[in-house]
Each structure stands twice: as C-alpha cells, then as structure tokens.
C-alpha cells in the first residue's frame, strides 16, 4: 500500500501553496470524516452483500480526488498528443471509468496482483508508475515504462501484469496468478479485469470453472461500460447480468461510478477470497467518455445526449468533489489547488514525453529471448547486424 | 540490396562488380529508404523520422469483365460481398461490428441493403465465430466470417486447423465446410504495434485442406474474394490493411472470378525472379525499377496471390528462365512461406539456379509499438 499512498500523496507533499492556503482556514473547521449511504449492490449466490454505508476520511477523500483527477487529465493530455500525431497507433482512453481503478486500489494492497486489458493507463498509474513514464511510453520514448517499445496497451509494473491487447486473454492469466498466491500461502489475491465485450469470450468461462474448481483467490471484475467497441451490451450478450455469468461463482453488481461503492464491494470481495471461499465476480457499471479508441469518435452508436447525461449526472470525479465540499470535508479553494497541481504534473510529464529521446535502434531486437551473451538476429538484409540480449 | 548480393555471386552478371556497389550506394541517395547499408551501422546517433514508404502500382483497367468504377480496396471488397449477397440467397456475413460496416468499412451499407438476418454482428468470440461459420457452411449456406484483425484469428486457430481444414478428409467426403470464407485485415499498417500488424499466412499454410489467399490491390481483391466464396474449400482471405484506402483502381462492378492457385506475373524479366504477395508486390515492383535503372537488370515480378495451394509451376518456369530467385514477405523469415518456396524451387530447379535463393524479410518482432523503429525496419524491406 505504501508506494501507492506515496504516489497519491506525491503532489500533496510538494504542494506548499495549498498548505499555505489551507492554513488560512484551520484544519479543525473541516469535518475529518463522514459516513455516506451508498447504492446497495445486487448480489448473486451471496446471503449478504457489502455494507450500504461507507466511511470516508477527509484524507482519503482528497487522495482519491487527486488520483482520479490525475487519471482524467493524463487521458485528456494523451488525447491532445494523439491529435497532434505525437502519439501514434492504437490508444484506448480510460476517462469516465476512474472510480473503478481508484475504488479497487483503495480496497486492496499493492502486494496484491492485478491484470487488465488494453485500457490500462489508469491502472498503470494506480499501480505506482508515474505520469511521466506513462506518457513517455505513449510517445515511444526511452523513459517510457516499457522502454518506449510497447505503446498504449503495453504497460507494466510490480504486481501489475499489463496491459493486454487480445480481448479476454488476460483473464486465465489472472487465475494462474491467483493459484500462485494460494500455493505460496501469502494471503494475496489477484484482480482479473475485463470488459463487457470480453465477457463473451470462451476463455472467460473456462477460467470461471478452473477458479471455482480450485477455489482460487481471484476477483473477476467486469468493467461494464455498456459498449464493446460499437456494440451495445444488449446486442452482444444473451444475459447482461454480468455479475451472474460466473453461475456457480458468487457475484456483485456495483455502481462503478461511485468510488466508495467500488471500494466497499472490492473490500468485501477481497475478504471473501482471503477467507478461502474461492473466487468472486464483480460487475462494475461504468461508462467511457471517449470512443473505443482514438479512431472512434464514439457517437455513431450512442448519442451525444447519452454521454452528456452521464457526465452531468454521474461523473465519478464530480460526485466525489461534491461529497467533499457539501459535507465540509474540503474547501473549494483546496480542490482548485489540487486541480492546478495536477495540471502542472501532467504538463511536466508531457514535456518529458515529448523531449525524451527515442530508444536507440540497437535496442530494437532486445528481449526476444532470455539469453546471455547476445544472440544475432537476422535483419532484412545480410548487413544488418542486429542483436538481442535480455 | 539483397538483389544486389544475389547478383554479385552470379556469373552472368551484367554489371561489373564496381558497378554493383556503385548501384548500392546510389540507391541510398536515390530516394530509397535504405538505412542499413554495410557502411552505415546501426549506431546512428541522430534519429530522423522516416515515412513508411511504398508506391502502389495500380493494375491496368480490366477490359473483359464489363463496366468499371473507381474503388479502393475496401470498396472492392464491399462490391464483391454485395454481388454475393445479391446472387446467392444463402449467403450470410457475420463478425464483430460488421453490421455497422466493420472497423475498416468493408461491409458498409450491406445490412441496410440485405437485412439484419443476413449481415449481423457477433459477440466478441473468435473461436465461436469460426466454429459457427463451419456449422453454417456444412448445413449448406454460404458463410462469410470476418475476423476483425488477422492478429485476432488465433483464438479460432483450433477451429480452422482441426475442424475446418480436416472436415472433408476425416468424414470421407460426407461433410465439408467449403462454403466458408474467413476474411481478415492483414499485415503491416505503420504504427500498428504488436497486435495489429501480423502476417500469419504461414501458420495456415501448414494445414492441408485450407486455401489461403492474399490480394495485391482492388481488382485482384474482388476477383479473388469471389473465387474464395465460390470455392468448395474453406478459404482464408487476408486483406492488406495498409491498402484499404491507399490502393485505388478501376474495378468491374459485376461479379468476376480470378482463379485461385494461379500466380500472376506482374512484370516480365530475364535476370532475376522476385516473388511476393500483398503489399510487398508493390515494394518489389519498385525494387525492380530501381534494379533496371541503377544496375541495368531485368527483373520478373510474380504475385503469388494464393499461398496455399501455391502455383509452383509459374514460379519454377520463371526461375528456369532467370536462374535466380528472391522472395520477400512481411512475416518473419524463419518458417515464413518463403522457406517453403525456396525448398520447392531448389528441388525442382537445382541445375537452373545460378545463385542461392534469397529471402528478404526479417526475424524481428516487427510490431514494436515504436513507430520510428517500425518504419526503419519496414524501410529496410525496400533495400
Ligand atoms: C481476440 C480479440 N478480438 C478482437 C479484438 C478487437 N477489440 C479490441 S477491444 C474490443 C472491444 C472490447 O470491448 P470490452 O471488452 O467491452 O472493453 P472496453 O473496450 O469497453 O473497455 C475489440 C472487439 C481484440 N483486441 N482481440
Ligand atoms: Mg466495454
């Protein structure tokens, strides 16, 4: 957990200005913590679901706000860099879904394991990678998290197994990681994330079976953002009750736009796994603001009004901000300070991502195999002396 | 470059040795994207942006299939599918998002024209899509399945290799799925990265019972796709996605068929035979022109078109004439289809060969997410 907190607090510690502003109004006048009613989860094969109230401390609230705001700003920056043709290739943005990543991470430890699909930038950040390294990966620079050779889908960190481009392929891997946790008896869990579209892949059902059969500490999480590319869930799924589709695996349907709902549900799920009861499935009902990828304007299969409606009524960041302010847990100025600080961090990261050099050609072939000394790699002509080392 | 090496060893070399190396050098200056000449090591400190480069060579306007319209590659695919849906009431088209036109727009308008029970979206499940397609075909309907990218065909690998390819043989001809055609966008596109750039034809070339086809442009695409659909064997039709918009030709609006398993000699020559398929045909045509200009060499360029079963006769006849063979593909060289051609040609034409057969490809993971690195590698293909 520590590195995660330190990521979340990084800006706060630096932020002398906000401390100064804050000091003009004494801490004592803020409500240090509050209890919120949250939307009850629908449950499948469970006698009891997660609590319907959540306690939020002021500190947590500010931390969640900052982290989600970073994810949002980072994606908007990526969008901008893409439009300037500085980022190329396939790029899938996460804005709108921030409460999922934040809520999950707030309920598990950084020693727990996580694997997701290609919409990976948010999780890469919550798993401890800096905005700088993420944006530099997107621009294909040396300082990127995969050395500038992976691009958008290919981001990794400790206990974060990526970033996976083949839809559904990451889910069995997650169950394998969970088996390793169980075998080592370390009380860790693995979170295996996938989309509503991916939920229709055969491998997912194979994995449900293995995980239940062997009682693996695996939390399957379906981020249901209502569309798989241009296909609305109802057009692709015989049952859109994704939380029930593990059949023999208990399930929860969670408001994925509310960070507290996601946190409480994930805590519940992690407890379930850690107590040896085997896997559990969560469906997070969420929404992506951007199109599927940068080549999809995102409005041919849904209306602008639909997007606008979600933005204005259930934006995860606005929802949390309102909670903090309306309950006197934070001031408007303080929130603004965070926003300014976040913008600055993202701006600096973008600077780095556009000025850092590209990886040298010598590195083109590295890491094809594990080997020592380097092996020759055949290039496209006999004089191209390419080598791979790892 | 590889062509130059091949000819260096040749006794029948037209140009003198010094001419050849001069040619090599001047090709560097001559606007080609040569990056890795012997003198230019990988240790280039300054990195420049290189545009992925090839020139599309359009086919002459076909005269024997009726009126033509200007179409790009994806429109010629749509046109072929349109003809099929119109003439074959059993034909159905399915795949991820195809009802909306598909990610590359190949099925645009077809659902509206032929109805949602003939052009429909499937869930995201490639193994299911192909297995389902085999079922549709074995029951007598014409099944046209789209796999969104060739890179996503692997979840369906079992269905294709174990079920589709072997259905006829293992049932003693009681059942077959010859009415199934699988279409998939294929090959490098520039900045496609690991999962959007692969050319997996060689995986399928190892499976008797299948046909594997790759067109070089709109005219060929339509005629070959219609042949695949009509063919009584399961076919995989790989569409070079970089050409979808870039390749424009006058394409006949009526249905017509270009025979499968028949290579096409796109340029005649006498000194060297060069074989490719898909986008690489255009690269080799450019190379052939360069070789003519700089080295005074006459190259014969052959578009193989069908990878399995391939047209050995046309290739061998050409090699008998030229004595030299170069094969180029985008897929990795090790186990690539060029290896099969090489072996077959040396078996058939051993005494005709005047130089070792050369494969121009690479063994790298071409699909790095780094645009710059990719274009460098792709650029070396035109050496
Ligand atoms: C095996 C495979 N098939 C198809 C694709 C192309 N593809 C990428 S994402 C996607 C939609 C997935 O939707 P969903 O699982 O809901 O995730 P979301 O994009 O909504 O996060 C598709 C069809 C792929 N990457 N891999
Ligand atoms: Mg989705």
Coordinates of C-alpha atoms and ligand atoms in Angstrom, one line a residue, chain A residues 97 118-119 195-198 223-229 233 288, ligand 2:
Chain A
X97 CA -14.1 5.0 -15.5
X118 CA -5.7 -2.6 -23.2
X119 CA -7.5 0.2 -21.4
X195 CA -14.8 -5.6 -20.4
X196 CA -18.4 -6.4 -21.2
X197 CA -17.3 -7.4 -24.7
X198 CA -14.6 -9.6 -23.4
X223 CA -16.0 -3.3 -16.2
X224 CA -19.3 -2.9 -17.9
X225 CA -19.1 0.4 -19.8
X226 CA -22.1 -0.5 -21.9
X227 CA -20.2 -1.0 -25.2
X228 CA -17.6 -3.3 -26.7
X229 CA -16.3 -1.1 -29.5
X233 CA -24.2 -4.8 -24.4
X288 CA -16.3 5.6 -21.1
Ligands
LIG2 MG1 -17.0 -2.3 -22.8

